[in-house]
Short mmCIF file of C-alpha atoms in Angstrom, two decimals:
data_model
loop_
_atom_site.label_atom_id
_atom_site.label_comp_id
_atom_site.label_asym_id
_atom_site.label_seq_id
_atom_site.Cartn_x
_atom_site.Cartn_y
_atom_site.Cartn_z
CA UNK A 254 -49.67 -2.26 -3.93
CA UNK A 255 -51.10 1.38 -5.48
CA UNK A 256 -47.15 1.53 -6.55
CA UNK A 257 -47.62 -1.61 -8.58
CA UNK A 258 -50.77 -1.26 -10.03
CA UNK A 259 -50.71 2.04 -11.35
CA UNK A 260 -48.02 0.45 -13.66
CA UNK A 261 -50.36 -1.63 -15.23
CA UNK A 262 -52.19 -0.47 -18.57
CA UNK A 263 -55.81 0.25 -17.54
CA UNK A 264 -57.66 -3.10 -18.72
CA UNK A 265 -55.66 -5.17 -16.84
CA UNK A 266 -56.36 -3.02 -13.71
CA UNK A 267 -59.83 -3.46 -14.05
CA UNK A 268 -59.40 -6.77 -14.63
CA UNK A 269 -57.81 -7.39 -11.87
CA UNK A 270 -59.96 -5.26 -9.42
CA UNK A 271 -63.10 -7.51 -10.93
CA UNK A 272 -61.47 -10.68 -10.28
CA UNK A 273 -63.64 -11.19 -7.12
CA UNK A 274 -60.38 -11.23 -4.71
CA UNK A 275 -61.32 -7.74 -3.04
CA UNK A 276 -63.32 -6.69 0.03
CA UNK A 277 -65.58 -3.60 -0.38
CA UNK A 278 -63.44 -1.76 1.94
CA UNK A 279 -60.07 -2.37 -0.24
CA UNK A 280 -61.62 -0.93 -2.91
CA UNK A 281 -62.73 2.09 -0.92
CA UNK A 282 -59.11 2.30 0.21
CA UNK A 283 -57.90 1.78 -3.35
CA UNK A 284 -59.99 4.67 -4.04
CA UNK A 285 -58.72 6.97 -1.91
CA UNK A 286 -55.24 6.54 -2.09
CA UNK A 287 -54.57 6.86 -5.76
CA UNK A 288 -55.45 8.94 -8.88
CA UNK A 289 -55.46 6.30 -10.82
CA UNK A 290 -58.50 4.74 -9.75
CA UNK A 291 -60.91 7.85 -9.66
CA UNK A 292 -60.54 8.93 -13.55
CA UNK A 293 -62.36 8.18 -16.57
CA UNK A 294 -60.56 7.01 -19.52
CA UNK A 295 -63.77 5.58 -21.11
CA UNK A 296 -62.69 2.17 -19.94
CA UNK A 297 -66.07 2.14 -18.31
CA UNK A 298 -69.76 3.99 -18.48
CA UNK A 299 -70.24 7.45 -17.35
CA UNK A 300 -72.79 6.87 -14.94
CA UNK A 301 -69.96 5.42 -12.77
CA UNK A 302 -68.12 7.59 -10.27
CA UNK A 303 -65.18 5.40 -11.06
CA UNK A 304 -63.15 2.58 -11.84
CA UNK A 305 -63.04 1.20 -8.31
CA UNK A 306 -67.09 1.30 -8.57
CA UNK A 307 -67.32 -0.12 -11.66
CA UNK A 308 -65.73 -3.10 -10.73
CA UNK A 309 -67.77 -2.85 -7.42
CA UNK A 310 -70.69 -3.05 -9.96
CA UNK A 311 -69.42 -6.09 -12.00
CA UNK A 312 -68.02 -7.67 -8.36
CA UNK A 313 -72.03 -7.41 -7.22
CA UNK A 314 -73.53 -9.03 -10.64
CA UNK A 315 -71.48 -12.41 -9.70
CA UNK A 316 -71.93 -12.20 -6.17
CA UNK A 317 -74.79 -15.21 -4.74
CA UNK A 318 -76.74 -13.28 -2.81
CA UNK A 319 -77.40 -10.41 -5.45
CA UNK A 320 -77.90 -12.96 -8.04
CA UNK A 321 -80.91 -14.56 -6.06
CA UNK A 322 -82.46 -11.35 -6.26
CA UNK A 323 -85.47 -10.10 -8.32
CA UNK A 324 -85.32 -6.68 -10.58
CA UNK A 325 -86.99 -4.25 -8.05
CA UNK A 326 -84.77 -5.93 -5.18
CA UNK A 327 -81.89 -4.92 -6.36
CA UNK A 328 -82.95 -1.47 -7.22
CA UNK A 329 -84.23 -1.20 -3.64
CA UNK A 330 -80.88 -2.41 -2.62
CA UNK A 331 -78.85 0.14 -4.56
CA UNK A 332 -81.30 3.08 -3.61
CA UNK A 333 -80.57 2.03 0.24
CA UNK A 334 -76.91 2.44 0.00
CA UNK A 335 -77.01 5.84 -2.16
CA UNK A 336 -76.35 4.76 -5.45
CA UNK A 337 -72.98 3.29 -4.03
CA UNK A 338 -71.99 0.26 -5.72
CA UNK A 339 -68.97 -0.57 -2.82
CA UNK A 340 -71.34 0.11 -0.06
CA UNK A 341 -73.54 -2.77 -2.12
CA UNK A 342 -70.76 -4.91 -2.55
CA UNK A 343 -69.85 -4.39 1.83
CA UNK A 344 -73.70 -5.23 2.37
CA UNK A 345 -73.52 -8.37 0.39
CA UNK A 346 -70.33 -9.37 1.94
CA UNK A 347 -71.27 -8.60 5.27
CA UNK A 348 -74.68 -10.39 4.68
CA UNK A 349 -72.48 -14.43 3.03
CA UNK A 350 -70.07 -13.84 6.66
CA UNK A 351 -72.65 -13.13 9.23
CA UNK A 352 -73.70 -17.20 9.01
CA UNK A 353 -69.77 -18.47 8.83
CA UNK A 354 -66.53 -17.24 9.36
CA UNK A 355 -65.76 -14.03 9.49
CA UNK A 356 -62.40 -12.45 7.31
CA UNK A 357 -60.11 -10.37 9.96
CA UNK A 358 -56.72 -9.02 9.99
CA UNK A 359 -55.36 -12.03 11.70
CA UNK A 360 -57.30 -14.85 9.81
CA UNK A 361 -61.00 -16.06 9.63
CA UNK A 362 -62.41 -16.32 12.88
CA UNK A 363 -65.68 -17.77 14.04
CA UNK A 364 -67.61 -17.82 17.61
CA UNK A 365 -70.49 -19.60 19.15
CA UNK A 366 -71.93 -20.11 22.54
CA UNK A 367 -74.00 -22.91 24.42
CA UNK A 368 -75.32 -23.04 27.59
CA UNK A 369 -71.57 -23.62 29.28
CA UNK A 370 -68.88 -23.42 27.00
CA UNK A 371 -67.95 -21.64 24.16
CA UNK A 372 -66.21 -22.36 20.68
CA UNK A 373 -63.85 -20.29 18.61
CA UNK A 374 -62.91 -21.49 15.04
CA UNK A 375 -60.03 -20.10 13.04
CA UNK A 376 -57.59 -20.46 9.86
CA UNK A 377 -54.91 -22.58 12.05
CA UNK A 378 -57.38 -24.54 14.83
CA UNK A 379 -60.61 -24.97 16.78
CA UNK A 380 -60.66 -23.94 20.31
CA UNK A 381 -62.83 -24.81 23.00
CA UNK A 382 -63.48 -23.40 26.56
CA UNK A 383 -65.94 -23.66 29.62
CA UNK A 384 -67.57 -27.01 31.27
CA UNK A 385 -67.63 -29.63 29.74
CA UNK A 386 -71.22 -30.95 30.19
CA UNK A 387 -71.49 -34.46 27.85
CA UNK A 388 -68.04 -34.09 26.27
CA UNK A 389 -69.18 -30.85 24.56
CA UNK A 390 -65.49 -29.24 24.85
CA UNK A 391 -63.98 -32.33 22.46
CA UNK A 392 -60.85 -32.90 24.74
CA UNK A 393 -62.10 -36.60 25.94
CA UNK A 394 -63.18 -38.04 29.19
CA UNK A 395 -60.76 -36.98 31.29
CA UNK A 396 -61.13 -32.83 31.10
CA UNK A 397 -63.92 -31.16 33.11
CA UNK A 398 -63.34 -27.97 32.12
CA UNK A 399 -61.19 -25.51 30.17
CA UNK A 400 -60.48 -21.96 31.75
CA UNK A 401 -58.64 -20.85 28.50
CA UNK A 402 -59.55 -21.65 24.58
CA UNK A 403 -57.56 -24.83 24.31
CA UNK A 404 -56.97 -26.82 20.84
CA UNK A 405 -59.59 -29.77 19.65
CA UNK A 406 -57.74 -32.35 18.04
CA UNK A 407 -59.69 -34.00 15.34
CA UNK A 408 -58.83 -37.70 13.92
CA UNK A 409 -57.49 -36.35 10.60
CA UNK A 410 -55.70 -32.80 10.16
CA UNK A 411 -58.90 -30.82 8.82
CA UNK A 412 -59.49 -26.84 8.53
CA UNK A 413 -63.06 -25.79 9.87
CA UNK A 414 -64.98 -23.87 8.17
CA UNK A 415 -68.29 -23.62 10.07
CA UNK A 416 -68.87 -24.64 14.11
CA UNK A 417 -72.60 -24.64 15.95
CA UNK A 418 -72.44 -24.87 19.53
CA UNK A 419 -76.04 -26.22 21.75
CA UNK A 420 -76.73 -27.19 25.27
CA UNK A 421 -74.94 -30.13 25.08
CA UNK A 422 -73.65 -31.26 21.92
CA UNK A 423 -71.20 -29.79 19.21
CA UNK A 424 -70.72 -29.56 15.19
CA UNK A 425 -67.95 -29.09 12.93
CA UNK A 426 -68.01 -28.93 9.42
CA UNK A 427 -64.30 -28.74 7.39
CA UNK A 428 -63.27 -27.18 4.02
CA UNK A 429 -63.64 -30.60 2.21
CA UNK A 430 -67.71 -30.49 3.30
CA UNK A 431 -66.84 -33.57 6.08
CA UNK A 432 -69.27 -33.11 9.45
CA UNK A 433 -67.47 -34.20 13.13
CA UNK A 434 -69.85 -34.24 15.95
CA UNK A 435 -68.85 -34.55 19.35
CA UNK A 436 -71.21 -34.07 22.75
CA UNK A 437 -74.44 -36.48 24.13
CA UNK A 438 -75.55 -38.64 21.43
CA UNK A 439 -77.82 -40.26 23.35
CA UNK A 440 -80.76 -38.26 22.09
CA UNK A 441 -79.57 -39.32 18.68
CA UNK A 442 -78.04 -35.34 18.70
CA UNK A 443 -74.85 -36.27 16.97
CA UNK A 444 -76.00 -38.27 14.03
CA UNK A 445 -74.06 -41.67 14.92
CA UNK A 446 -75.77 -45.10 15.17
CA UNK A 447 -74.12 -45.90 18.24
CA UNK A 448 -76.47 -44.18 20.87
CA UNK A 449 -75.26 -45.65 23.83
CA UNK A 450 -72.59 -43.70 24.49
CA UNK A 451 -71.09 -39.84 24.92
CA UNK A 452 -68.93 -38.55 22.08
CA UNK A 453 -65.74 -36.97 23.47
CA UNK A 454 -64.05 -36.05 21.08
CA UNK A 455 -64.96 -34.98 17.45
CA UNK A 456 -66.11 -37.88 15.60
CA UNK A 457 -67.31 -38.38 11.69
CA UNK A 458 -70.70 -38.29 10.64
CA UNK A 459 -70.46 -41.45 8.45
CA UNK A 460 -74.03 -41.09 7.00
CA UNK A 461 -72.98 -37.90 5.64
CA UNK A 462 -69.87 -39.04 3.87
CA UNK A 463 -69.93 -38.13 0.33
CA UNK A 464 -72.48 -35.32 1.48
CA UNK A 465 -70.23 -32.37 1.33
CA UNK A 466 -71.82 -30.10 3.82
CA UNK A 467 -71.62 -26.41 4.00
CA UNK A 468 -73.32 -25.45 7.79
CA UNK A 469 -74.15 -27.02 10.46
CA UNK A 470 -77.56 -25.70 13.15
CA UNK A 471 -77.49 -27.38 16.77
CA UNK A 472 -80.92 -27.19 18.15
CA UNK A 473 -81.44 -28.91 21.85
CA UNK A 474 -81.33 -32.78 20.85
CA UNK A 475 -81.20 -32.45 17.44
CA UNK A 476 -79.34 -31.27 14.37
CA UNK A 477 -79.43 -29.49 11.12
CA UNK A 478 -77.25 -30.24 8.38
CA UNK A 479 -77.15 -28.30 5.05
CA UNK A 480 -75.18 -29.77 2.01
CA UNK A 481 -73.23 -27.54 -1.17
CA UNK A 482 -76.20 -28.54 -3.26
CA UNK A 483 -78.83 -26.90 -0.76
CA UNK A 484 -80.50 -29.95 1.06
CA UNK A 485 -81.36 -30.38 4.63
CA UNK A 486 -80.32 -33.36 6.76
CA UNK A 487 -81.77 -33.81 10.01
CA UNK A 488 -81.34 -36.24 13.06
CA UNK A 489 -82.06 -36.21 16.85
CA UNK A 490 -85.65 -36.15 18.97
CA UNK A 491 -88.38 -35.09 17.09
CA UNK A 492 -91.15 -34.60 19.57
CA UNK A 493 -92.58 -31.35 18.28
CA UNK A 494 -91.87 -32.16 14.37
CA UNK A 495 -88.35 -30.27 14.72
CA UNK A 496 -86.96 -32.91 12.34
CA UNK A 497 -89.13 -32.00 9.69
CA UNK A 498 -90.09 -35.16 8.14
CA UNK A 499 -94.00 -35.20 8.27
CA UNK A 500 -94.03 -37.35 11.52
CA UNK A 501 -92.44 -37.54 14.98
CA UNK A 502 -90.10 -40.45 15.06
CA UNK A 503 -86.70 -39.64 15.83
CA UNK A 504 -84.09 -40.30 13.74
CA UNK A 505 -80.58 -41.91 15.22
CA UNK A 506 -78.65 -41.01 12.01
CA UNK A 507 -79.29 -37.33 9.75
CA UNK A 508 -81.90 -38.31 6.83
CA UNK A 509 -83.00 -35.88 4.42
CA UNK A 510 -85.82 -33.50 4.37
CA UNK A 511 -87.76 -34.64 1.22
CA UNK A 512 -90.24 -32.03 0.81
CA UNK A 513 -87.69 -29.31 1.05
CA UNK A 514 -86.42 -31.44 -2.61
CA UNK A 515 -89.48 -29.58 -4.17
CA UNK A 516 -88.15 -26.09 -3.72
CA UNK A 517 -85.25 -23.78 -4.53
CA UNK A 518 -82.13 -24.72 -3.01
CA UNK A 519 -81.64 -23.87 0.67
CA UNK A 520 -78.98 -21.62 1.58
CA UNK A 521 -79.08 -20.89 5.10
CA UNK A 522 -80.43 -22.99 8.06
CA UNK A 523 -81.41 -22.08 12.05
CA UNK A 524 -82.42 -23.97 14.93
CA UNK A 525 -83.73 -23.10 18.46
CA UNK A 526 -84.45 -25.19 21.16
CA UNK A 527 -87.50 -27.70 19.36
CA UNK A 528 -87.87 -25.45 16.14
CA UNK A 529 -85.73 -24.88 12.59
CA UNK A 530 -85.99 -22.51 10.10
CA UNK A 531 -84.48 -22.80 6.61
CA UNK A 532 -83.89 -19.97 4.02
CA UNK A 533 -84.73 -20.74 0.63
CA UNK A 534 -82.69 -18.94 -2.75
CA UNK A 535 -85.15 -17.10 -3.57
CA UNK A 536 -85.94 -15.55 0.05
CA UNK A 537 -88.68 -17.85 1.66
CA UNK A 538 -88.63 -18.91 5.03
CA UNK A 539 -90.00 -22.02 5.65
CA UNK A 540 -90.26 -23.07 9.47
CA UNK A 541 -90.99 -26.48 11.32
CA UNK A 542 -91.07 -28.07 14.52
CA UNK A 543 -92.70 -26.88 18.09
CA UNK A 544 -94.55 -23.42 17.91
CA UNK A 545 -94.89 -22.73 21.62
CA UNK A 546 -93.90 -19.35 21.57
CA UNK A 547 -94.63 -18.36 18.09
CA UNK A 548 -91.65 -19.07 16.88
CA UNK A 549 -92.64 -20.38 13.08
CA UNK A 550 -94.28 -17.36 12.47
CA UNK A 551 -97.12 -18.12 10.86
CA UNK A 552 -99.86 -16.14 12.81
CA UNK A 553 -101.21 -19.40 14.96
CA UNK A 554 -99.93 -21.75 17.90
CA UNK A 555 -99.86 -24.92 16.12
CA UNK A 556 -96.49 -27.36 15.64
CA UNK A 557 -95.47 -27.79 12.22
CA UNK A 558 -94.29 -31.67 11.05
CA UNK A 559 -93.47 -30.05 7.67
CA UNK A 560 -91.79 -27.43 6.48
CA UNK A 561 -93.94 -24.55 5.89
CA UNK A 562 -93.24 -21.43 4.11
CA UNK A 563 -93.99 -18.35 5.99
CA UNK A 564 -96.41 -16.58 3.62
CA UNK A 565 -96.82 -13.25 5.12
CA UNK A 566 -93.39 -12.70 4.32
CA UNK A 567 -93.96 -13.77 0.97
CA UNK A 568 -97.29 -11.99 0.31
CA UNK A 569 -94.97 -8.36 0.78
CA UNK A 570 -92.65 -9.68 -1.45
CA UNK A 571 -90.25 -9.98 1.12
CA UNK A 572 -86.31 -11.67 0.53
CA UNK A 573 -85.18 -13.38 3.49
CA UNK A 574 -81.24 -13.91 3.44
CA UNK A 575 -80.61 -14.15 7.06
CA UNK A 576 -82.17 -15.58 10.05
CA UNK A 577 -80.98 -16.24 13.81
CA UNK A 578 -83.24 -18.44 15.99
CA UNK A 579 -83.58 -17.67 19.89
CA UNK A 580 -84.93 -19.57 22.37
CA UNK A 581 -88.06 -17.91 22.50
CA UNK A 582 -88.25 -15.40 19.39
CA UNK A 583 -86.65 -15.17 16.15
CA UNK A 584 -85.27 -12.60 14.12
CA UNK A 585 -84.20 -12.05 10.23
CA UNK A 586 -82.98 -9.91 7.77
CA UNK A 587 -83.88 -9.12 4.52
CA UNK A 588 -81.90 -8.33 1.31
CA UNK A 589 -82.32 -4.92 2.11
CA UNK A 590 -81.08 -5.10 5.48
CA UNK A 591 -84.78 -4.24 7.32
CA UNK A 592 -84.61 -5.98 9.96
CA UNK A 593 -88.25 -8.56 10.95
CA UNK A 594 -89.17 -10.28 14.49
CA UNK A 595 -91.35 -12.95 15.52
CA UNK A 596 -92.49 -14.85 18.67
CA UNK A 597 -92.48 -13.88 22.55
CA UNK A 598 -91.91 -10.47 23.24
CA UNK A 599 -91.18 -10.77 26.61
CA UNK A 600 -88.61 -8.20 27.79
CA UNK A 601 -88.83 -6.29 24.63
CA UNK A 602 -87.00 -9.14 23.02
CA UNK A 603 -88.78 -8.13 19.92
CA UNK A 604 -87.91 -4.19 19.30
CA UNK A 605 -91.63 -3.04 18.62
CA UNK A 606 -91.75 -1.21 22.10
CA UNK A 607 -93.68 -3.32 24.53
CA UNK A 608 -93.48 -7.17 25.69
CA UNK A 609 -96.60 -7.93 23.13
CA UNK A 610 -96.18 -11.39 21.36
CA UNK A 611 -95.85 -11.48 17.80
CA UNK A 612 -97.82 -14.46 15.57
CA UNK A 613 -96.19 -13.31 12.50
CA UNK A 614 -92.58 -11.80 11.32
CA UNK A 615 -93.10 -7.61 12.13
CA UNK A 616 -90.58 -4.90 10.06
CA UNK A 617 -88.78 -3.18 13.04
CA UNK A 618 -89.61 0.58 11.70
CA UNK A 619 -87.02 2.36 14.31
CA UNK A 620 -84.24 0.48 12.07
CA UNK A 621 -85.71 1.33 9.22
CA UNK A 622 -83.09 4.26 8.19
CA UNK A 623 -80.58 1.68 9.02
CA UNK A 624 -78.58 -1.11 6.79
CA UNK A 625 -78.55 -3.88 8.84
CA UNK A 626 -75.71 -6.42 7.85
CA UNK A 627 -75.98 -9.24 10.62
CA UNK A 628 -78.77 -10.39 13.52
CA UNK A 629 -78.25 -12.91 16.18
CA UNK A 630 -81.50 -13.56 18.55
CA UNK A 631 -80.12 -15.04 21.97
CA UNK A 632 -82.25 -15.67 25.44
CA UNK A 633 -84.89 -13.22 25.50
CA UNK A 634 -82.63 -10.30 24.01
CA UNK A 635 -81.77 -9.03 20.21
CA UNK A 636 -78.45 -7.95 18.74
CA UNK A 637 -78.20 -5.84 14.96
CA UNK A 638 -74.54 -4.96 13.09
CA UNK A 639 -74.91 -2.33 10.84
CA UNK A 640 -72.94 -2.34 7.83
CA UNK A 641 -71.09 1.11 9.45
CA UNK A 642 -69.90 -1.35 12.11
CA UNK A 643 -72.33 0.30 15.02
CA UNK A 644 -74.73 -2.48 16.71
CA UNK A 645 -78.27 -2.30 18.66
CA UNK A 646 -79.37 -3.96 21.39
CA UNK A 647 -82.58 -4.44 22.60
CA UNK A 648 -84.13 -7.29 25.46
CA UNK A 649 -83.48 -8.58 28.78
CA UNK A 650 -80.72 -6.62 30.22
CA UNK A 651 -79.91 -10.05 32.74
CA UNK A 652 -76.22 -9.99 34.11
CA UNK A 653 -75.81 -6.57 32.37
CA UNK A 654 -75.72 -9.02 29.00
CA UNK A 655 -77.07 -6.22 26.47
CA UNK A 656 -73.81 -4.38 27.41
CA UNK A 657 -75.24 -0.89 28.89
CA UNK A 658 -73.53 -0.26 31.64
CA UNK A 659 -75.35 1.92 34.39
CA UNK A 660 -78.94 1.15 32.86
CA UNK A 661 -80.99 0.59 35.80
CA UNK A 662 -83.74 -0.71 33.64
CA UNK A 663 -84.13 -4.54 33.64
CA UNK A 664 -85.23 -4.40 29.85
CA UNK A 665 -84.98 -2.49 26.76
CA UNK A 666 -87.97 -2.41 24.81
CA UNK A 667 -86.29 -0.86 22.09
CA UNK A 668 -83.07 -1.00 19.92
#
C-alpha cells in the first residue's frame, strides 16, 4: 500500500489519508514505514510533525465526539496525549467503539454477558451460548442450553450492529436501525403487546418500526432504546421510575421519554438492574429510576421518575462520553479519559481505597496520569482500557473474576 501511495502527487495523498477511512494506528504505521509521509513540502502548517498528523488533525475536526466538545476541552484533550494528534484521533476512536462493536483483524466483534448466557455479535452472525433461562439464547423452545456459541437465526437476513444481554431477556439492533427482542416478555421486557407469552426466538419490535435505532440497554425487566436522531424509548416494569416517564406505570410497548425532547440529543444510554442513565451531546448525565445504592448520583437516596441531570458533574464543567452501569455502582468516562465513580463501594468496587459509599460521581486520582479509553462496571467490581491497550481492575475478586491469579485478598480496593 506505501508502494502505491508514494506514487501519488502529494494532494491527493493527503486527500486520501483525510478521507476518514483510517484507524489512528494505520496512520502511525503509515508513518513509520515510509519517507514520504514524515516530510514537509508545505502541503501543510509547520506546527505539524507531519503529513500523517495533519490529516490526524483534520480526521479529529469531523470526528462526533470531538465536535461535541467545548474550546478548553479539546485543548485539555490534546495536552493529555502530548500534543499528538494520532494519539487524539486513537482516543476518540477508542472512546465511539467501547459502546458497540469493536473493529478487529477478523471483523467487528461485539460481547455481552447476563446472568447465564452470553452473546457474541460479528460481521457474518450472532452467536449465543449458556442456559437458556426464558428463551434468552434465541434458538426456540426446544434448546436448554448451548455449550458452544451457536448461530441465532433471525426472521429476515439482517447484520447486527449492537446486542445488550440482561437476566433474562435479549436485544438486537441491525444496520438498517430495526430492534429484535427475544427472552421473558412477560414483564413487558421485550417491547411486544403480546405479554402472555416467552419470546424464543428474535422477534421485531413493531412499535419501533420506522424508528431507526442505534443501541439498545437491557436493564432487569425493562429496556432502553436509543434512536439515530438521539431519543430514548423505554418499556418494561417501572416500579422505581426506571422508565423515566414522570410516573410508575409500566409500559407493555417502548414509548418515548418526552422530557429528554427538551435537551441535546442523546448519544449513549445505560441501564442497571431498576436504574438508566443517558449521556447527553454535550456531556450531561442525566439519571432515573431506583436510587438504592446511589446509583443516580446525585448526592441523596431518593428515586428519580424523571430524568435528572447530574449537576455536580456539570458544575466542574465536566464532559461525560461514556458510562457503564453495574448492579450496584456506576462508572464513566470523560472526554479526557479521567475516569468518575458513583454508588456502593462495597469491595472497593469504587477505586477511592476503602468500601465508603459514594452520593455523587468522584474523579479516580490514581488514574489520573492515565488515558482511559473504555469502562465497564460489573457485580461489585470495575474494569478500565487504556488507550495503550493495558487494563485495571479493581473490586470483588469472587471466583478469581478480577483476573489476579494468586491474590489471596478477597478485594481490591484499588485499580
Amino acid at each position: 500500500m506505501n508502494r502505491i501511495m508514494e506514487d501519488l502527487p502529494l494532494h491527493l495523498i493527503l486527500e486520501i489519508l483525510a478521507c476518514g477511512g483510517f484507524r489512528a494506528m494505520d496512520l502511525v504505521s503509515l508513518e513509520l514505514t515510509s519517507k514520504t509521509f514524515t516530510s514537509n513540502p508545505g502541503l501543510f502548517p509547520q506546527k505539524f510533525r507531519s503529513l500523517v498528523d495533519f490529516s490526524a488533525f483534520k480526521l479529529c475536526g469531523v470526528h462526533p465526539i470531538y465536535l461535541t466538545l467545548g474550546h478548553d476541552s479539546k485543548n485539555e484533550l490534546l495536552n493529555r496525549c502530548n500534543g499528538n494528534w494520532k494519539r487524539v484521533l486513537h482516543f476518540l476512536q477508542a472512546v465511539q467503539q467501547s459502546s458497540a462493536m469493536v473493529h478487529t483483524s477478523s471483523g467487528h466483534i461485539q460481547i455481552q454477558t447476563g446472568r447465564y448466557h452470553t452473546l457474541l455479535s460479528h460481521d457474518v452472525g450472532v452467536y449465543s451460548s449458556g442456559t437458556n433461562t426464558s428463551g434468552v439464547l434465541g434458538h426456540g423452545p426446544e434448546t436448554k442450553q448451548c455449550v458452544a456459541f451457536t448461530p441465532i437465526r433471525f426472521p429476515f437476513p439482517s447484520r447486527v450492529i449492537h446486542v445488550s444481554a440482561s437476566h433474562n431477556h435479549a436485544a438486537f439492533v441491525t444496520e438498517a436501525g430495526e430492534v429484535y427482542t427475544c427472552g421473558d416478555n412477560t414483564s413487558s421486557s421485550c417491547g411486544h403487546r403480546d405479554t402472555r407469552h416467552v419470546v424464543f426466538g428474535p422477534k421485531l419490535v413493531e412499535e419501533l418500526k420506522g424508528i431507526p435505532c442505534k443501541q439498545v440497554a437491557t436493564g432487569l425487566s425493562f429496556t432502553l432504546f436509543l434512536s439515530r436522531q438521539g431519543c430514548v424509548f423505554t418499556c418494561g416494569i417501572n416500579t422505581h421510575g426506571q422508565l423515566g416517564h414522570g410516573d410508575a406505570v409500566d409500559r407493555p410497548v417502548p414509548e418515548k421519554i418526552e422530557s429528554l425532547e427538551c435537551v441535546d440529543p442523546i448519544v449513549h444510554i445505560a441501564s442497571g438492574p431498576s436504574f438508566a442513565l443517558a449521556v447527553a451531546e454535550d456531556g450531561t448525565v442525566y439519571s432515573f429510576g431506583s436510587d438504592t445504592n446511589f446509583c443516580l448520583g446525585h448526592g441523596e437516596q431518593r428515586n428519580e421518575l424523571h430524568p435528572r441531570a447530574i449537576q455536580s458533574l456539570k458544575r466542574k464543567g465536566v464532559h461525560v462520553v461514556r458510562v457503564s452501569a453495574g448492579e450496584e455502582h456506576v462508572v464513566a468516562l470523560d472526554s479526557n479519559g479521567h475516569v468518575y465513580t458513583w454508588g456502593k463501594g462495597y469491595c472497593g468496587a469504587l477505586g477511592h481505597g476503602d468500601e465508603i459509599d459514594k452520593t455523587s460521581p468522584e474523579i479516580l486520582t490514581s488514574l489520573q496520569s492515565h488515558l482511559a479509553v473504555q469502562v465497564c462496571a460489573g457485580k461489585r467490581k470495575t474494569f478500565v482500557v487504556m488507550d495503550n491497550g493495558s487494563i485495571y481492575g479493581f473490586g470483588w475478586m469472587s471466583f478469581d473474576s478480577l483476573g489476579f491469579p494468586g491474590r489471596r485478598s478477597a478485594k481490591i480496593m484499588k485499580p
